[in-house]
mmCIF file of C-alpha atoms in Angstrom:
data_model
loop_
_atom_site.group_PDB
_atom_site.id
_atom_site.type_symbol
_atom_site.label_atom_id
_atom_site.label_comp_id
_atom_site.label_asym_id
_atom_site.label_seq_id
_atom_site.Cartn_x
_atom_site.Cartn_y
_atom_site.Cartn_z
ATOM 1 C CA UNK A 125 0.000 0.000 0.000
ATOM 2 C CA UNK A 126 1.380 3.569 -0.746
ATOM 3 C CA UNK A 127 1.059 6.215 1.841
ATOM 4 C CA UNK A 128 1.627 9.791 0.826
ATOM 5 C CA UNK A 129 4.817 11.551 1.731
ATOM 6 C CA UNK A 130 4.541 13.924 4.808
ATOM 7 C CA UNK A 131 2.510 16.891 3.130
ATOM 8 C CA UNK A 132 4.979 19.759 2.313
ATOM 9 C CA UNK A 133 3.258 22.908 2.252
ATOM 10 C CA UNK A 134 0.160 24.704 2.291
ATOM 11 C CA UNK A 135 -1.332 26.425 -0.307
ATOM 12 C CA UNK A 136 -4.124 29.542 -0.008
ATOM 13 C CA UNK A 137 -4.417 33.183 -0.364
ATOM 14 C CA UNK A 138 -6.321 35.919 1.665
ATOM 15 C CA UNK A 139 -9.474 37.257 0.089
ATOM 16 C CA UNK A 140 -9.894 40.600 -1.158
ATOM 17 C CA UNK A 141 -12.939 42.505 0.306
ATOM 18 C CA UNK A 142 -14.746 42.515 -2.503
ATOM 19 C CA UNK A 143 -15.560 39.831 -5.138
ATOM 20 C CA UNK A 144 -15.280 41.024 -9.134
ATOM 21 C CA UNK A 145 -19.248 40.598 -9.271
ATOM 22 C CA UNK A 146 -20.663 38.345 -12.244
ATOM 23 C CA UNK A 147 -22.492 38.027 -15.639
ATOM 24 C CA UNK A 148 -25.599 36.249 -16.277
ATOM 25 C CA UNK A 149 -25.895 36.195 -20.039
ATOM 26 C CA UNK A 150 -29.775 35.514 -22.271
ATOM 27 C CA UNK A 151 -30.904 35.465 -25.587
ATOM 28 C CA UNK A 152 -33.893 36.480 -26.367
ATOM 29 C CA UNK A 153 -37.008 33.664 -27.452
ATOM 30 C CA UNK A 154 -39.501 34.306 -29.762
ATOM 31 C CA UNK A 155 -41.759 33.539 -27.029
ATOM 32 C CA UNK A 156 -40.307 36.158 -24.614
ATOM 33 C CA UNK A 157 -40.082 38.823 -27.182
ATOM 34 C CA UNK A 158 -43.840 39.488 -27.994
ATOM 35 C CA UNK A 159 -44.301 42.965 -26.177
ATOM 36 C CA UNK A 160 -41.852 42.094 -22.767
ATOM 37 C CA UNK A 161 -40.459 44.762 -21.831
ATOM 38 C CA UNK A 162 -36.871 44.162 -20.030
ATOM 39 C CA UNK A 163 -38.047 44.370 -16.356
ATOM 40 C CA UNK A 164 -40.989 42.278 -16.809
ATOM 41 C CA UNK A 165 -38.509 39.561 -18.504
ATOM 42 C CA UNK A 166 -36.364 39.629 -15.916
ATOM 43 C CA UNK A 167 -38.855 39.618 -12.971
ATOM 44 C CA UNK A 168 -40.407 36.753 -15.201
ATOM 45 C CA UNK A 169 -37.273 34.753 -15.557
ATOM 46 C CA UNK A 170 -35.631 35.211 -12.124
ATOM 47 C CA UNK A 171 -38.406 35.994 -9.427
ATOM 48 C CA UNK A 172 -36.093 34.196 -6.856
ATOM 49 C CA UNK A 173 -33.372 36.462 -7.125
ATOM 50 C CA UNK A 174 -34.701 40.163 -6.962
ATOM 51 C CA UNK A 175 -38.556 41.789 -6.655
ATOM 52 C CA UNK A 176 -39.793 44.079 -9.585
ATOM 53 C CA UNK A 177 -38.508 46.985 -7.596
ATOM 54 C CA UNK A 178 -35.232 45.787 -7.575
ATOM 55 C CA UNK A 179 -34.872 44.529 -10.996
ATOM 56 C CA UNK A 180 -36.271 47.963 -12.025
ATOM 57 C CA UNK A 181 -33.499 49.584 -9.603
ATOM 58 C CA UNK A 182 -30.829 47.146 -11.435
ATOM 59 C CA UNK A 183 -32.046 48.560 -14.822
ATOM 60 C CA UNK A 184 -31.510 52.527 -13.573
ATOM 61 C CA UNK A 185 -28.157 51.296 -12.220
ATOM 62 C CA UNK A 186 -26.949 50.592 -15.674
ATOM 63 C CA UNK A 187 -26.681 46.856 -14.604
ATOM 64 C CA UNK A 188 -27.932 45.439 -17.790
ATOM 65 C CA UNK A 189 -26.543 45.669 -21.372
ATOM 66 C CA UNK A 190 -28.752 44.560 -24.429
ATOM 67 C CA UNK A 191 -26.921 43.552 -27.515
ATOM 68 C CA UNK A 192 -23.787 45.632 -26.038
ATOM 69 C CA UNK A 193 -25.472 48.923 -24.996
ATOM 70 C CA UNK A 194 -26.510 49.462 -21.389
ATOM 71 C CA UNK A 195 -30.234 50.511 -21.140
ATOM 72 C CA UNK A 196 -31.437 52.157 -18.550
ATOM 73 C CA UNK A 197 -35.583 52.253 -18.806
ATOM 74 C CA UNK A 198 -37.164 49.122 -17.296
ATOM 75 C CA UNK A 199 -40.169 49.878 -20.258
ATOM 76 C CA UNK A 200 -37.556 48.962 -23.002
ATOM 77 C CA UNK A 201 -39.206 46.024 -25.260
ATOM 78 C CA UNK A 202 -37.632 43.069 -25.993
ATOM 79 C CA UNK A 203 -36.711 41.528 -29.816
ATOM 80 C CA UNK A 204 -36.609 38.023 -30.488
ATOM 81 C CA UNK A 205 -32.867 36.950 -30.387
ATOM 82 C CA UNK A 206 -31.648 40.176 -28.805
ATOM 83 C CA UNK A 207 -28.670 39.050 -26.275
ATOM 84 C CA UNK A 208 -28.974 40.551 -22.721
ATOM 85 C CA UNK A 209 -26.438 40.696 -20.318
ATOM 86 C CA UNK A 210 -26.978 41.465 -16.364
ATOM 87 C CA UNK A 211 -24.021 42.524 -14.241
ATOM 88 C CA UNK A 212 -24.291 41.850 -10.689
ATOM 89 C CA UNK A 213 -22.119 44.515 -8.716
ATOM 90 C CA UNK A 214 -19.118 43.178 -6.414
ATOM 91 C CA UNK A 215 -20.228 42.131 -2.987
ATOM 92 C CA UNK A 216 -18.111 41.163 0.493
ATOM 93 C CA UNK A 217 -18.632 37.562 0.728
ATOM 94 C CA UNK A 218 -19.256 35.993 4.343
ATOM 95 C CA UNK A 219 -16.233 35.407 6.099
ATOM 96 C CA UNK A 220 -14.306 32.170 4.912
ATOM 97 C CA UNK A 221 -10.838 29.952 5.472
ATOM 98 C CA UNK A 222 -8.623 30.429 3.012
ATOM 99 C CA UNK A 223 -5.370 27.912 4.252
ATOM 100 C CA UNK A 224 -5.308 24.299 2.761
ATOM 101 C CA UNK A 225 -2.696 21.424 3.696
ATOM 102 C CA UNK A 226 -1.728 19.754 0.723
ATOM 103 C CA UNK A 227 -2.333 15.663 1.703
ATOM 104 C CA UNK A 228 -0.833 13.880 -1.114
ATOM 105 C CA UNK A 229 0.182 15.320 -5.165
ATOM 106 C CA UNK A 230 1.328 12.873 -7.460
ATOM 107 C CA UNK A 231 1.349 14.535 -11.675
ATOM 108 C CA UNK A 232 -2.601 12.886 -11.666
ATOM 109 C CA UNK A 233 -3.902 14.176 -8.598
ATOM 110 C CA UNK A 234 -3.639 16.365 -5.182
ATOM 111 C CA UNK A 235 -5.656 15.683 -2.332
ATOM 112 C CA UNK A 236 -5.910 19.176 0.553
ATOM 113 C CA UNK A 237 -7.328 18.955 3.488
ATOM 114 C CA UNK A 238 -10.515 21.955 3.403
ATOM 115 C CA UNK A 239 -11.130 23.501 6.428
ATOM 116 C CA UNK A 240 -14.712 23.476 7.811
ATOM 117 C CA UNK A 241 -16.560 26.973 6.369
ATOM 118 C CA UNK A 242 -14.985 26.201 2.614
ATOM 119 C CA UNK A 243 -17.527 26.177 -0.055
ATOM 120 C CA UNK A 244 -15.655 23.741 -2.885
ATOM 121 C CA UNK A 245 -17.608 25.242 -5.974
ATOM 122 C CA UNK A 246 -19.087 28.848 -6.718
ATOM 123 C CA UNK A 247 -22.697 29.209 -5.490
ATOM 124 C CA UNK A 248 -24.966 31.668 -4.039
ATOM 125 C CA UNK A 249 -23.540 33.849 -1.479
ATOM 126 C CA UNK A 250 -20.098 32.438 -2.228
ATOM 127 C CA UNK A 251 -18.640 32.980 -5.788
ATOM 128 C CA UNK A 252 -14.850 33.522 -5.366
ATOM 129 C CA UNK A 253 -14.560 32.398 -1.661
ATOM 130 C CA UNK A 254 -14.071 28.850 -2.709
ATOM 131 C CA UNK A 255 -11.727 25.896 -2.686
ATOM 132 C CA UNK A 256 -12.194 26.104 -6.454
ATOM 133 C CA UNK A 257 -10.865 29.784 -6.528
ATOM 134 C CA UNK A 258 -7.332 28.946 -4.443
ATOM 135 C CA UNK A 259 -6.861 25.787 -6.545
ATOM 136 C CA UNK A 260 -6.738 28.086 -9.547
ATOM 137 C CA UNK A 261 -4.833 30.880 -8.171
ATOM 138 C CA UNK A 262 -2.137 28.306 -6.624
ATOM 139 C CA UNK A 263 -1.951 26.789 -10.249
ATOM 140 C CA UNK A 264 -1.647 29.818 -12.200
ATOM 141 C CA UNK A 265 1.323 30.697 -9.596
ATOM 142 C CA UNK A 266 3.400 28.140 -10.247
ATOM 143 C CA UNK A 267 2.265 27.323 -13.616
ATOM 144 C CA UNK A 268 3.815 31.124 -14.496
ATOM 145 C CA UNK A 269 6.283 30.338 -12.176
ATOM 146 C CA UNK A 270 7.676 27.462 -13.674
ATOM 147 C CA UNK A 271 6.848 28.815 -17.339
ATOM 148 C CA UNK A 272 5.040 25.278 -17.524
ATOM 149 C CA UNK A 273 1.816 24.985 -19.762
ATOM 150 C CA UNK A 274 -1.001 25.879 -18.427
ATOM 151 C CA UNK A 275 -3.202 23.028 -15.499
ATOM 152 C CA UNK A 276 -6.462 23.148 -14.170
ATOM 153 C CA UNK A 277 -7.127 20.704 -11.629
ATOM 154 C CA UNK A 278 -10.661 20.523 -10.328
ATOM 155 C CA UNK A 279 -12.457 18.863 -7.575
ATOM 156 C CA UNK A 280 -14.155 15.459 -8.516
ATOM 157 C CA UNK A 281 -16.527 15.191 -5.680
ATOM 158 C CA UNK A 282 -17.764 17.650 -2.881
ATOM 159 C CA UNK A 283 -17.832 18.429 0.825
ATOM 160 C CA UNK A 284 -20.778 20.468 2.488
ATOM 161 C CA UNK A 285 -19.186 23.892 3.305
ATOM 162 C CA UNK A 286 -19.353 22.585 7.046
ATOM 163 C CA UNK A 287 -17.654 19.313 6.985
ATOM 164 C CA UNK A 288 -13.825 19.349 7.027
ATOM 165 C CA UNK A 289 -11.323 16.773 5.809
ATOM 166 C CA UNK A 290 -10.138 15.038 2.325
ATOM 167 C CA UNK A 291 -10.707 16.643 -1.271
ATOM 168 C CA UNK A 292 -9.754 14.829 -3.818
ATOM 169 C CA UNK A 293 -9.043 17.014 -7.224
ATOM 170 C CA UNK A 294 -7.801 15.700 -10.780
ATOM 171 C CA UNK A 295 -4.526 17.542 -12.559
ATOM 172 C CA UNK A 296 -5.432 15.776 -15.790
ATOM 173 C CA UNK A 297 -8.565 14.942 -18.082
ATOM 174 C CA UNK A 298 -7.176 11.077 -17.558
ATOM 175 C CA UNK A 299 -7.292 11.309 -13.884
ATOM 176 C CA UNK A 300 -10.705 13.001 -13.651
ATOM 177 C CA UNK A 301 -12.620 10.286 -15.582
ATOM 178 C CA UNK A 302 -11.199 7.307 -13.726
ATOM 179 C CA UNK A 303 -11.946 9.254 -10.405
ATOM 180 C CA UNK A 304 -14.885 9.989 -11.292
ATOM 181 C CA UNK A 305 -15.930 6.510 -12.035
ATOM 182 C CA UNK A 306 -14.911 5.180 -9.104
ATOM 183 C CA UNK A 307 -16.677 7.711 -7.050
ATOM 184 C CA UNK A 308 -19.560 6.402 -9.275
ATOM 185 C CA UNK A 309 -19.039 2.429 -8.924
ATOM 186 C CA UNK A 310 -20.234 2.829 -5.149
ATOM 187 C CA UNK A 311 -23.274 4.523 -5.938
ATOM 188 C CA UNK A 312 -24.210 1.942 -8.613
ATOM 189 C CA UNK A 313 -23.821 -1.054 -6.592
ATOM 190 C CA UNK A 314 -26.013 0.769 -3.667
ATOM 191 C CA UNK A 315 -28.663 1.612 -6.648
ATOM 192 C CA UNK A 316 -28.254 -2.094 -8.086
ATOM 193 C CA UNK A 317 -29.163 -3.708 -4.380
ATOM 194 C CA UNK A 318 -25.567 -5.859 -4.693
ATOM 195 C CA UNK A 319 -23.836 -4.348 -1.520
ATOM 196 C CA UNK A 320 -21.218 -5.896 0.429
ATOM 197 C CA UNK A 321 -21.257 -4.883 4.792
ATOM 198 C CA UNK A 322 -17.748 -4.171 4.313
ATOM 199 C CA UNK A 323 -17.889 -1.193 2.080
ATOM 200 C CA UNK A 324 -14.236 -0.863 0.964
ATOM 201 C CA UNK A 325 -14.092 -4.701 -0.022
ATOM 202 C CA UNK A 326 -13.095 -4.852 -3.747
ATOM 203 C CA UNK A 327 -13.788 -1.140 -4.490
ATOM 204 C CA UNK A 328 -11.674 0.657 -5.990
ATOM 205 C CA UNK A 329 -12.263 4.036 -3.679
ATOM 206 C CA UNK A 330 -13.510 3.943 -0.240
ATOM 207 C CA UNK A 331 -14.031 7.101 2.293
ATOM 208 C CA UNK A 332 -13.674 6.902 5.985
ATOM 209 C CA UNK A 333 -15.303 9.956 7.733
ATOM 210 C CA UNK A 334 -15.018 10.906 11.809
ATOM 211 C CA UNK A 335 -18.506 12.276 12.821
ATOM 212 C CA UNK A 336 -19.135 13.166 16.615
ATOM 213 C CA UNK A 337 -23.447 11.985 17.330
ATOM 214 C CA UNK A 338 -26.110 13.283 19.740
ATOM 215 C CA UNK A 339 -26.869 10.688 22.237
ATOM 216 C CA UNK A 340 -25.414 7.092 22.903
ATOM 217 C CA UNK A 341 -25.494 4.413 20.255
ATOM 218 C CA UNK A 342 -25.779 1.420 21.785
ATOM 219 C CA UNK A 343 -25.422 -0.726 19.024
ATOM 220 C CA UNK A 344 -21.651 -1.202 18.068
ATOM 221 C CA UNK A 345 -22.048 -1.329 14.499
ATOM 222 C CA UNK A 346 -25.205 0.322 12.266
ATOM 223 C CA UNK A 347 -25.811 -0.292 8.817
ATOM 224 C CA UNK A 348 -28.626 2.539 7.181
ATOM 225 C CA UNK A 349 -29.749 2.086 3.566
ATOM 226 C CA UNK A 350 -32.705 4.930 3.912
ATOM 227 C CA UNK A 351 -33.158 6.852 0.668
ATOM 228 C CA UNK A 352 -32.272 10.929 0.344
ATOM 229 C CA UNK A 353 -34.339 12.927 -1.683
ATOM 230 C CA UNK A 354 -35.464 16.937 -1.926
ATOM 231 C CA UNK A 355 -38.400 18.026 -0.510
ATOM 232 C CA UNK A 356 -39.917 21.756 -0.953
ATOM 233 C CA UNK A 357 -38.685 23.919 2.215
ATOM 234 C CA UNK A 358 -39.022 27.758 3.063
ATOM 235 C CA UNK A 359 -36.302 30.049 1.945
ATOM 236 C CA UNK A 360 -34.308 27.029 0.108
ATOM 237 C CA UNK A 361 -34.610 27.668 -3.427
ATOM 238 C CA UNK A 362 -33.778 23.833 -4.730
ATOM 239 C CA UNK A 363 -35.136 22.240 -2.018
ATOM 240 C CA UNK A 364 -33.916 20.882 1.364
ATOM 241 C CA UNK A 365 -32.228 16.767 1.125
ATOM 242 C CA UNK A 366 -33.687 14.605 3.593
ATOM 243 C CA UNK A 367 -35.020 11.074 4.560
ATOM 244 C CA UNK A 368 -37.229 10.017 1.877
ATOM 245 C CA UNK A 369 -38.358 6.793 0.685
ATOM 246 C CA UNK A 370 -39.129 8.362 -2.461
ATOM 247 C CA UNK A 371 -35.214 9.666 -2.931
ATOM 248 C CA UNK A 372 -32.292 7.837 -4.307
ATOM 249 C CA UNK A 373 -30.781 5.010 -2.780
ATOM 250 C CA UNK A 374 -27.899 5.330 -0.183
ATOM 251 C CA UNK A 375 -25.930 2.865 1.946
ATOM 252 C CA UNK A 376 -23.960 4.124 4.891
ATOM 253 C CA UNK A 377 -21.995 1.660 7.802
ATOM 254 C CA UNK A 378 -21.670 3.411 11.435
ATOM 255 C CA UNK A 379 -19.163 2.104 13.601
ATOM 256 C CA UNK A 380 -18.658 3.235 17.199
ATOM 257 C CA UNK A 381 -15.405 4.165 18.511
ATOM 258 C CA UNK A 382 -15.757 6.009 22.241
ATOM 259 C CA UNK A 383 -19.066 6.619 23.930
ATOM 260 C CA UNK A 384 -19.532 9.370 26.460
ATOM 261 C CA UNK A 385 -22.847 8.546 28.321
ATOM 262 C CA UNK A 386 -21.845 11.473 30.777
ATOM 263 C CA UNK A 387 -22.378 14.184 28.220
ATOM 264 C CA UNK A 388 -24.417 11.884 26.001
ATOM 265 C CA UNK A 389 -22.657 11.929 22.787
ATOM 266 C CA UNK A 390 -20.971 8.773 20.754
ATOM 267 C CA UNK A 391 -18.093 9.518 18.359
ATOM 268 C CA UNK A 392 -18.147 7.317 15.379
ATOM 269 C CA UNK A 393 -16.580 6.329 12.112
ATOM 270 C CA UNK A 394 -18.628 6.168 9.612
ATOM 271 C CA UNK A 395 -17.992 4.955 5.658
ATOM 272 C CA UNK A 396 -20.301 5.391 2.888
ATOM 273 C CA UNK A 397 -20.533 3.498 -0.401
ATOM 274 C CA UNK A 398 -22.930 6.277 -2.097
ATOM 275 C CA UNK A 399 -21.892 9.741 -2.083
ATOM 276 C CA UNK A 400 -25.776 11.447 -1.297
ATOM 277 C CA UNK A 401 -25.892 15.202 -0.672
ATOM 278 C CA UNK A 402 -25.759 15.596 3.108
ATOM 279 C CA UNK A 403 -25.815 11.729 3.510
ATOM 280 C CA UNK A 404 -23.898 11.464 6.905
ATOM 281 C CA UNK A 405 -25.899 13.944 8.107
ATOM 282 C CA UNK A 406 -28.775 12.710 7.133
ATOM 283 C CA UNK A 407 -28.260 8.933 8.010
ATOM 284 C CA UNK A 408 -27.539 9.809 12.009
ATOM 285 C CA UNK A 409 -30.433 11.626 12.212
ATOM 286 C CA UNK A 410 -32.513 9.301 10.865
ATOM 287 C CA UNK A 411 -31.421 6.762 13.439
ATOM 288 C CA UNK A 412 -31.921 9.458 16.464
ATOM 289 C CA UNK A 413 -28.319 9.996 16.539
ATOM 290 C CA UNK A 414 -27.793 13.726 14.945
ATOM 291 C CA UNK A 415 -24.658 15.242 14.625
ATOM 292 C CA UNK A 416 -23.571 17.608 17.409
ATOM 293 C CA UNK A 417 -21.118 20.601 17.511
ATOM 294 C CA UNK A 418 -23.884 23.428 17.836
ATOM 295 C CA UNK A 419 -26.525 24.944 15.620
ATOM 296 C CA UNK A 420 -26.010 25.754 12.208
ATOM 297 C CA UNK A 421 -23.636 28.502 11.426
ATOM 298 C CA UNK A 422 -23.869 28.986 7.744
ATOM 299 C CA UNK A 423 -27.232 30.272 5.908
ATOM 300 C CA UNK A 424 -28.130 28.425 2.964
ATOM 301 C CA UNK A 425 -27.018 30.088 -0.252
ATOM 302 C CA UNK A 426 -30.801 31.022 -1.579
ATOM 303 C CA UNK A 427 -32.295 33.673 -0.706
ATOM 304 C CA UNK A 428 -35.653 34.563 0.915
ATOM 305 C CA UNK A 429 -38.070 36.029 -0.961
ATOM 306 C CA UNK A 430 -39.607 39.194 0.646
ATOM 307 C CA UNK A 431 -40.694 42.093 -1.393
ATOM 308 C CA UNK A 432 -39.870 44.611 1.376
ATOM 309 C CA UNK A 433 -36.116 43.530 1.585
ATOM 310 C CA UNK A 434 -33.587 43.659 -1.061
ATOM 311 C CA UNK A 435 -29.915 44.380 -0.986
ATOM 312 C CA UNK A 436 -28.147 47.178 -2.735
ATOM 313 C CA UNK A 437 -28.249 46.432 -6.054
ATOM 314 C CA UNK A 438 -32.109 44.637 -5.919
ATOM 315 C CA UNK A 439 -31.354 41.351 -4.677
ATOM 316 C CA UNK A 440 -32.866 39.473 -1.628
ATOM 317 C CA UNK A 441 -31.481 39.677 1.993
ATOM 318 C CA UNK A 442 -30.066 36.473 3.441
ATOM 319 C CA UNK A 443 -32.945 35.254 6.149
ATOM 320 C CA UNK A 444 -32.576 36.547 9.456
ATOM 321 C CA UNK A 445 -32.480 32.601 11.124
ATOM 322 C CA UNK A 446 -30.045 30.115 9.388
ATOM 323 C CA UNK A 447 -32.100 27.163 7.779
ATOM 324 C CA UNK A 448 -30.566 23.519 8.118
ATOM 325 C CA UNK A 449 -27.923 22.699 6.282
ATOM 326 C CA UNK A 450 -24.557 21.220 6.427
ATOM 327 C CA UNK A 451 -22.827 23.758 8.767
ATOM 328 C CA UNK A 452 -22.072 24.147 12.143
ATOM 329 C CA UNK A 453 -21.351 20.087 12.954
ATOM 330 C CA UNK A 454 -18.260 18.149 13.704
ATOM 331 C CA UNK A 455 -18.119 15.989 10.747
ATOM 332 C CA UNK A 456 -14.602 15.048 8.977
ATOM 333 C CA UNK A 457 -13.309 13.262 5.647
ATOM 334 C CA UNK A 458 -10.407 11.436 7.672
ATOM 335 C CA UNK A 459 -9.484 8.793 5.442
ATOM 336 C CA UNK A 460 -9.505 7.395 1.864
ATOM 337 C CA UNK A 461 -8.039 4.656 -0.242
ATOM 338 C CA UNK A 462 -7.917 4.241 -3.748
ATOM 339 C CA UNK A 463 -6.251 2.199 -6.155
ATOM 340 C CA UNK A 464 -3.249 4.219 -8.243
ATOM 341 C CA UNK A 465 -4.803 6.046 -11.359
ATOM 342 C CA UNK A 466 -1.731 4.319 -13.216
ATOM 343 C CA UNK A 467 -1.102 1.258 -10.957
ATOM 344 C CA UNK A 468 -4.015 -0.967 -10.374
ATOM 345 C CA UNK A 469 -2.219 -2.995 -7.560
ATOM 346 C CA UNK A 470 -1.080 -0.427 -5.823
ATOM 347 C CA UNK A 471 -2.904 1.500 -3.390
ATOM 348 C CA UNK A 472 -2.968 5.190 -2.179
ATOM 349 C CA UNK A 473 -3.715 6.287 1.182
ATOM 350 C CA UNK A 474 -4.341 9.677 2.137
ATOM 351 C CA UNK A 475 -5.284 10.713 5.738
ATOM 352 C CA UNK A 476 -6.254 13.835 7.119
ATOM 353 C CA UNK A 477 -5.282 15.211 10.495
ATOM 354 C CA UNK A 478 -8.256 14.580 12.816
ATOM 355 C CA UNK A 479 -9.540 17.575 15.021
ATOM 356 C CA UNK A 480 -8.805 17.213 18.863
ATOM 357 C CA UNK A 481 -12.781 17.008 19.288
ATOM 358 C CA UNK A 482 -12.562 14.062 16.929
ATOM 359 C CA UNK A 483 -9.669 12.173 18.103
ATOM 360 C CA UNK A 484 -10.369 8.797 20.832
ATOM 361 C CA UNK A 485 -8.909 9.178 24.131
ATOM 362 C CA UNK A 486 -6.003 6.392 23.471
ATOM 363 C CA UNK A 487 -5.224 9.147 19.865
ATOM 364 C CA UNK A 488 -5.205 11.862 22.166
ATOM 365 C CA UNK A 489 -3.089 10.592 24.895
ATOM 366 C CA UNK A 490 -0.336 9.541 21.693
ATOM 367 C CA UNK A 491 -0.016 13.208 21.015
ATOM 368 C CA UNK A 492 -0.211 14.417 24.271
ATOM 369 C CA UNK A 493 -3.512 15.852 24.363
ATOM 370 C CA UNK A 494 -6.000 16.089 26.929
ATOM 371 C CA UNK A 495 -8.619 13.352 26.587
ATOM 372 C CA UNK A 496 -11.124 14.547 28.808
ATOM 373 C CA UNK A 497 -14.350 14.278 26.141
ATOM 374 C CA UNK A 498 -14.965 11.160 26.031
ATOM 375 C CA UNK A 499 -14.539 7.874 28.468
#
């Protein structure tokens, strides 16, 4: 089995206040054209992301170019194929790590360790505060550095903005297909019904995550194959994941490590053979075991719609109260293995440092830590 080298720096740059805004480009239907005018399209098309008074306000701003010239009366009317543009002005972005540990690089892939408050990919609230956005820059560095043509590695799976640990990201086209199959072989065999109880026997990629759980499981081991699927949920444009038995199939294996019945809390290790939205999450709180580590932190990335509230430039405040999501819980990507990309009998492991609030007593006491969480 290959283990990575001892990780040799860290990669990340600080945030500038401001973000460089973005561009939402249209064209025109037939369908749209007859008589719109350019705030009623708009207002039409995108109701979740501004009121009529703010897409009217967005218009006066000069935020909105058709066919290359900025118009500035919301009564403007629409031809079919016309191209609109809609620039949304630079905001501050919510507070967000920057730092990542490089795990493991090899020329076909680098695995970091993301801090717990990362976003991976661009969405919402959070457009250039992303892991996404410090890959690049780190790239472009020492691509220009090194006069070197020109990579762009990219993450081939995701973790909620919340949950820390393991990324896995492919340098090469090469290395992001075969990843990205393997990620998918799990998730087949859970949708097939041909599971094995040991999820890492004779797959090719397995994932090991440290989760910390409300209340004492009893039961030393837990296997949970409940479905996750979206329902409709207030102030969460696409929809909230949860229990279902209408979702898509998922297969999770629970293993206790240390139980604390003083403060009521269990920390376990849990693996999963489908990679669900949420799914750890999900999974202990469908067995009355929810993760712990306080209440949400993050909002969700839609907004709420309320006609009385919108930002500077037109858009919707974030909601007052956070809504659930994956924030806010001590949940970690500790380990995974996977065969090499060029090697099939050779395996790579890649562990991430596990948080003190994570760690068993007998791992604490090895590094000299205080072990007084759990018993």
């Amino acid at each position: 089995m290959m283990s990575p080298s001892p990780p040799q720096q860290r990669i990340g740059l600080p945030w500038p206040e401001h973000n460089d805004g973005l561009e939402y480009k249209d064209v025109v239907s037939s369908s749209e054209s007859e008589l719109t005018t350019v705030s009623d399209f708009y207002f039409t098309k995108y109701k979740s992301s501004a009121p009529l008074l703010g897409w009217i306000q967005r218009i006066q701003n000069g935020q909105i170019q058709i066919d290359g010239e900025v118009v500035k009366d919301p009564k403007t009317v629409l031809r079919s194929g016309s191209k609109l543009v809609y620039h949304r002005l630079p905001w501050k972005e919510p507070d967000t790590p920057y730092s990542l540990e490089i795990l493991y690089e090899d020329d076909d892939l680098i695995a970091l360790n993301k801090p717990s408050g990362l976003q991976v990919l661009p969405g919402g609230l959070f457009q250039q505060r992303t892991l996404l956005t410090q890959l690049q820059w780190w790239f472009g560095k020492k691509d220009f550095s090194t006069g070197s043509p020109e990579s762009h590695p990219v993450p081939v799976h995701r973790l909620g903005r919340g949950t820390s640990g393991i990324l896995l990201c492919a340098k090469t086209k090469l290395a992001k297909t075969k990843l990205a199959a393997y990620f998918a072989e799990g998730t087949s065999l859970v949708g097939s019904g041909n599971l094995d109880q040991d999820c890492g026997t004779g797959r090719k990629l397995s994932k090991i995550y440290r989760a910390l759980a409300d209340g004492i499981v009893e039961e030393d081991e837990v296997v949970i194959q409940q479905p996750i699927g979206v329902v409709r949920y207030p102030g969460v444009a696409k929809g909230l994941y949860v229990a279902s038995p209408e979702g898509k199939p998922a297969f999770s294996k629970v293993v206790v490590l240390e139980r604390d019945r003083e403060k009521s809390c269990t920390l376990v290790k849990v693996e999963i053979q489908s990679g669900r939205p949420h799914q750890i999450r999900i999974h202990l709180a469908y067995i009355g075991h929810p993760l712990i580590g306080g209440q949400p932190k993050c909002f969700d990335t839609d907004l709420v719609a309320d006609d009385a509230a919108f930002a500077e430039d037109g858009g919707y405040r974030r909601p007052n109260q956070p809504v659930p999501g994956d924030c806010g819980y001590y949940l970690h990507a500790h380990q995974v293995d996977l065969l090499n990309l060029l090697n099939t009998h050779q395996v790579v492991k890649i562990v991430a440092p596990l948080p003190p609030i994570l760690q068993t007593s007998s791992e604490a006491e090895e590094k000299g830590l205080s072990s007084s969480k759990l018993s």
